[in-house]
PDB file of C-alpha atoms in Angstrom:
ATOM      1  CA  MET U  68     135.412 132.174   7.611  1.00  0.00           C
ATOM      2  CA  GLN U  69     134.632 130.063   4.573  1.00  0.00           C
ATOM      3  CA  ALA U  70     137.393 129.221   2.072  1.00  0.00           C
ATOM      4  CA  ILE U  71     136.801 130.143  -1.519  1.00  0.00           C
ATOM      5  CA  SER U  72     137.327 127.096  -3.779  1.00  0.00           C
ATOM      6  CA  LYS U  73     138.500 127.383  -7.343  1.00  0.00           C
ATOM      7  CA  SER U  74     135.846 125.861  -9.559  1.00  0.00           C
ATOM      8  CA  LYS U  75     137.049 123.610 -12.335  1.00  0.00           C
ATOM      9  CA  GLY U  76     135.696 121.988 -15.441  1.00  0.00           C
ATOM     10  CA  SER U  77     132.920 123.484 -17.528  1.00  0.00           C
ATOM     11  CA  ASP U  78     131.944 125.797 -14.592  1.00  0.00           C
ATOM     12  CA  SER U  79     135.311 127.539 -14.570  1.00  0.00           C
ATOM     13  CA  GLY U  80     134.141 130.884 -15.948  1.00  0.00           C
ATOM     14  CA  LEU U  81     135.344 132.257 -19.230  1.00  0.00           C
ATOM     15  CA  ALA U  82     138.042 129.660 -19.904  1.00  0.00           C
ATOM     16  CA  PRO U  83     135.766 127.116 -21.606  1.00  0.00           C
ATOM     17  CA  LEU U  84     134.132 129.829 -23.770  1.00  0.00           C
ATOM     18  CA  LEU U  85     137.437 131.286 -24.812  1.00  0.00           C
ATOM     19  CA  LEU U  86     138.861 127.849 -25.590  1.00  0.00           C
ATOM     20  CA  THR U  87     135.830 127.015 -27.552  1.00  0.00           C
ATOM     21  CA  VAL U  88     136.279 130.170 -29.679  1.00  0.00           C
ATOM     22  CA  VAL U  89     140.038 129.489 -30.150  1.00  0.00           C
ATOM     23  CA  GLU U  90     139.217 125.845 -31.228  1.00  0.00           C
ATOM     24  CA  LEU U  91     136.493 127.120 -33.687  1.00  0.00           C
ATOM     25  CA  ILE U  92     138.931 129.476 -35.311  1.00  0.00           C
ATOM     26  CA  ARG U  93     141.689 126.861 -35.298  1.00  0.00           C
ATOM     27  CA  GLN U  94     139.474 124.376 -37.110  1.00  0.00           C
ATOM     28  CA  LEU U  95     138.208 127.157 -39.509  1.00  0.00           C
ATOM     29  CA  MET U  96     141.835 127.880 -40.392  1.00  0.00           C
ATOM     30  CA  GLU U  97     142.586 124.280 -40.841  1.00  0.00           C
ATOM     31  CA  ALA U  98     139.665 124.015 -43.292  1.00  0.00           C
ATOM     32  CA  GLN U  99     140.969 126.916 -45.233  1.00  0.00           C
ATOM     33  CA  VAL U 100     144.496 125.452 -45.362  1.00  0.00           C
ATOM     34  CA  ILE U 101     142.948 122.153 -46.716  1.00  0.00           C
ATOM     35  CA  ARG U 102     140.966 124.014 -49.333  1.00  0.00           C
ATOM     36  CA  ARG U 103     144.115 125.862 -50.542  1.00  0.00           C
ATOM     37  CA  MET U 104     146.138 122.569 -50.473  1.00  0.00           C
ATOM     38  CA  ASP U 105     143.530 120.775 -52.492  1.00  0.00           C
ATOM     39  CA  ALA U 106     143.446 123.614 -55.033  1.00  0.00           C
ATOM     40  CA  GLY U 107     147.281 123.572 -55.245  1.00  0.00           C
ATOM     41  CA  ASN U 108     147.608 127.101 -54.053  1.00  0.00           C
ATOM     42  CA  LEU U 109     150.212 126.330 -51.298  1.00  0.00           C
ATOM     43  CA  SER U 110     153.862 125.594 -51.755  1.00  0.00           C
ATOM     44  CA  ASP U 111     155.389 122.784 -49.796  1.00  0.00           C
ATOM     45  CA  SER U 112     157.042 125.139 -47.442  1.00  0.00           C
ATOM     46  CA  GLU U 113     153.800 127.126 -46.883  1.00  0.00           C
ATOM     47  CA  LEU U 114     151.956 123.841 -46.273  1.00  0.00           C
ATOM     48  CA  ASP U 115     154.650 122.711 -43.759  1.00  0.00           C
ATOM     49  CA  ARG U 116     154.543 126.026 -41.880  1.00  0.00           C
ATOM     50  CA  ALA U 117     150.718 125.996 -41.760  1.00  0.00           C
ATOM     51  CA  ALA U 118     150.549 122.345 -40.544  1.00  0.00           C
ATOM     52  CA  GLU U 119     153.184 123.020 -37.859  1.00  0.00           C
ATOM     53  CA  SER U 120     151.377 126.134 -36.668  1.00  0.00           C
ATOM     54  CA  LEU U 121     148.000 124.391 -36.549  1.00  0.00           C
ATOM     55  CA  GLN U 122     149.537 121.468 -34.632  1.00  0.00           C
ATOM     56  CA  GLN U 123     151.110 123.824 -32.155  1.00  0.00           C
ATOM     57  CA  LEU U 124     147.818 125.634 -31.589  1.00  0.00           C
ATOM     58  CA  GLU U 125     145.997 122.448 -31.163  1.00  0.00           C
ATOM     59  CA  GLN U 126     148.584 121.289 -28.495  1.00  0.00           C
ATOM     60  CA  GLN U 127     148.185 124.634 -26.721  1.00  0.00           C
ATOM     61  CA  VAL U 128     144.378 124.210 -26.645  1.00  0.00           C
ATOM     62  CA  ILE U 129     144.857 120.716 -25.156  1.00  0.00           C
ATOM     63  CA  LYS U 130     147.318 122.058 -22.544  1.00  0.00           C
ATOM     64  CA  LEU U 131     144.953 124.748 -21.556  1.00  0.00           C
ATOM     65  CA  CYS U 132     142.126 122.280 -21.234  1.00  0.00           C
ATOM     66  CA  GLU U 133     144.309 120.255 -18.833  1.00  0.00           C
ATOM     67  CA  VAL U 134     145.140 123.392 -16.825  1.00  0.00           C
ATOM     68  CA  PHE U 135     141.440 124.348 -16.473  1.00  0.00           C
ATOM     69  CA  ASP U 136     140.350 120.657 -16.089  1.00  0.00           C
ATOM     70  CA  ILE U 137     138.140 120.837 -19.171  1.00  0.00           C
ATOM     71  CA  ASP U 138     137.431 117.832 -21.341  1.00  0.00           C
ATOM     72  CA  PRO U 139     138.256 118.928 -24.953  1.00  0.00           C
ATOM     73  CA  ALA U 140     134.986 117.222 -26.030  1.00  0.00           C
ATOM     74  CA  ASP U 141     133.147 119.800 -23.964  1.00  0.00           C
ATOM     75  CA  LEU U 142     134.352 122.519 -26.238  1.00  0.00           C
ATOM     76  CA  ASN U 143     131.758 121.412 -28.808  1.00  0.00           C
ATOM     77  CA  ILE U 144     128.675 123.382 -27.837  1.00  0.00           C
ATOM     78  CA  ASN U 145     125.314 121.863 -28.862  1.00  0.00           C
ATOM     79  CA  LEU U 146     123.140 124.747 -30.199  1.00  0.00           C
ATOM     80  CA  GLY U 147     119.887 122.806 -30.246  1.00  0.00           C
ATOM     81  CA  GLU U 148     118.160 122.981 -33.631  1.00  0.00           C
ATOM     82  CA  MET U 149     121.048 124.766 -35.108  1.00  0.00           C
ATOM     83  CA  GLY U 150     123.316 121.803 -34.556  1.00  0.00           C
ATOM     84  CA  THR U 151     126.714 121.759 -32.956  1.00  0.00           C
ATOM     85  CA  LEU U 152     129.409 124.405 -33.078  1.00  0.00           C
ATOM     86  CA  LEU U 153     132.086 121.939 -34.144  1.00  0.00           C
ATOM     87  CA  PRO U 154     131.851 118.700 -36.170  1.00  0.00           C
ATOM     88  CA  GLN U 155     131.005 115.524 -34.275  1.00  0.00           C
ATOM     89  CA  SER U 156     133.662 112.852 -34.054  1.00  0.00           C
ATOM     90  CA  GLY U 157     134.797 111.883 -37.470  1.00  0.00           C
ATOM     91  CA  GLY U 158     135.537 115.469 -38.345  1.00  0.00           C
ATOM     92  CA  TYR U 159     134.768 117.621 -41.326  1.00  0.00           C
ATOM     93  CA  TYR U 160     136.578 117.770 -44.647  1.00  0.00           C
ATOM     94  CA  PRO U 161     136.119 120.980 -46.562  1.00  0.00           C
ATOM     95  CA  GLY U 162     134.007 120.676 -49.686  1.00  0.00           C
ATOM     96  CA  GLU U 163     132.164 117.605 -48.464  1.00  0.00           C
ATOM     97  CA  THR U 164     128.654 118.148 -47.195  1.00  0.00           C
ATOM     98  CA  SER U 165     127.073 116.358 -44.261  1.00  0.00           C
ATOM     99  CA  SER U 166     123.458 115.691 -43.376  1.00  0.00           C
ATOM    100  CA  GLN U 167     123.782 117.753 -40.162  1.00  0.00           C
ATOM    101  CA  PRO U 168     126.305 120.462 -40.796  1.00  0.00           C
ATOM    102  CA  SER U 169     128.029 122.103 -37.821  1.00  0.00           C
ATOM    103  CA  ILE U 170     128.383 125.912 -37.537  1.00  0.00           C
ATOM    104  CA  LEU U 171     132.097 125.356 -38.397  1.00  0.00           C
ATOM    105  CA  GLU U 172     131.014 123.801 -41.755  1.00  0.00           C
ATOM    106  CA  LEU U 173     128.617 126.657 -42.457  1.00  0.00           C
ATOM    107  CA  LEU U 174     131.297 129.243 -41.708  1.00  0.00           C
ATOM    108  CA  ASP U 175     133.760 127.437 -43.861  1.00  0.00           C
ATOM    109  CA  ARG U 176     131.246 127.453 -46.791  1.00  0.00           C
ATOM    110  CA  LEU U 177     130.539 131.070 -46.186  1.00  0.00           C
ATOM    111  CA  LEU U 178     134.284 132.011 -46.296  1.00  0.00           C
ATOM    112  CA  ASN U 179     134.725 129.960 -49.412  1.00  0.00           C
ATOM    113  CA  THR U 180     131.931 131.712 -51.309  1.00  0.00           C
ATOM    114  CA  GLY U 181     132.114 135.063 -49.646  1.00  0.00           C
ATOM    115  CA  VAL U 182     129.495 137.456 -48.326  1.00  0.00           C
ATOM    116  CA  VAL U 183     128.999 141.170 -48.002  1.00  0.00           C
ATOM    117  CA  VAL U 184     127.252 142.689 -45.069  1.00  0.00           C
ATOM    118  CA  GLU U 185     126.263 146.324 -45.244  1.00  0.00           C
ATOM    119  CA  GLY U 186     124.337 148.426 -42.810  1.00  0.00           C
ATOM    120  CA  ASP U 187     123.939 151.553 -40.708  1.00  0.00           C
ATOM    121  CA  LEU U 188     124.288 151.791 -36.961  1.00  0.00           C
ATOM    122  CA  ASP U 189     123.105 154.593 -34.809  1.00  0.00           C
ATOM    123  CA  LEU U 190     124.006 154.839 -31.121  1.00  0.00           C
ATOM    124  CA  GLY U 191     122.343 157.342 -28.991  1.00  0.00           C
ATOM    125  CA  LEU U 192     121.284 158.334 -25.527  1.00  0.00           C
ATOM    126  CA  ALA U 193     118.169 160.225 -24.441  1.00  0.00           C
ATOM    127  CA  GLN U 194     116.776 160.272 -27.962  1.00  0.00           C
ATOM    128  CA  LEU U 195     119.950 161.928 -29.254  1.00  0.00           C
ATOM    129  CA  ASN U 196     121.912 160.280 -32.046  1.00  0.00           C
ATOM    130  CA  LEU U 197     125.518 160.514 -30.852  1.00  0.00           C
ATOM    131  CA  VAL U 198     127.356 158.040 -33.143  1.00  0.00           C
ATOM    132  CA  HIS U 199     126.500 157.081 -36.696  1.00  0.00           C
ATOM    133  CA  ALA U 200     128.443 154.253 -38.334  1.00  0.00           C
ATOM    134  CA  LYS U 201     128.088 153.038 -41.914  1.00  0.00           C
ATOM    135  CA  LEU U 202     129.399 149.547 -42.053  1.00  0.00           C
ATOM    136  CA  ARG U 203     130.457 147.397 -45.058  1.00  0.00           C
ATOM    137  CA  LEU U 204     132.050 144.010 -44.351  1.00  0.00           C
ATOM    138  CA  VAL U 205     133.357 141.751 -47.016  1.00  0.00           C
ATOM    139  CA  LEU U 206     134.135 138.367 -45.556  1.00  0.00           C
ATOM    140  CA  THR U 207     135.894 135.839 -47.851  1.00  0.00           C
ATOM    141  CA  SER U 208     138.845 133.544 -47.808  1.00  0.00           C
ATOM    142  CA  LYS U 209     139.866 134.613 -51.330  1.00  0.00           C
ATOM    143  CA  PRO U 210     142.056 137.663 -52.073  1.00  0.00           C
ATOM    144  CA  LEU U 211     140.027 140.658 -53.236  1.00  0.00           C
TER     145      LEU U 211
END
């Protein structure tokens, strides 16, 4: 009988994908905190709480990368012509533009300006419309 070995690294199933999504969201939240800090919209205590939370989340991502034997640099997916998911080394500072923006930078800009997505969705089976959904999504980092 053959023993089943646990695969590690970038071939370890969903772990790299989930950690990549968590890291994208963490960096997106960090960008929003920086934007609010620069605008003077955060008190010192709010800024301290946000910084501590972001640091703890970053440490957890690093710990999970160690557990699953994933290099944190591997969390940055190259999407070909679309660029990379996360900024290359050197990082990204909100409000500054780069010659090759990452998906993170584009999402941050989108949240900063806001967008409305509206549409209809019909789900059916055997040429029967069974579910109709009318969707309206407002995505912004600013209070409505």
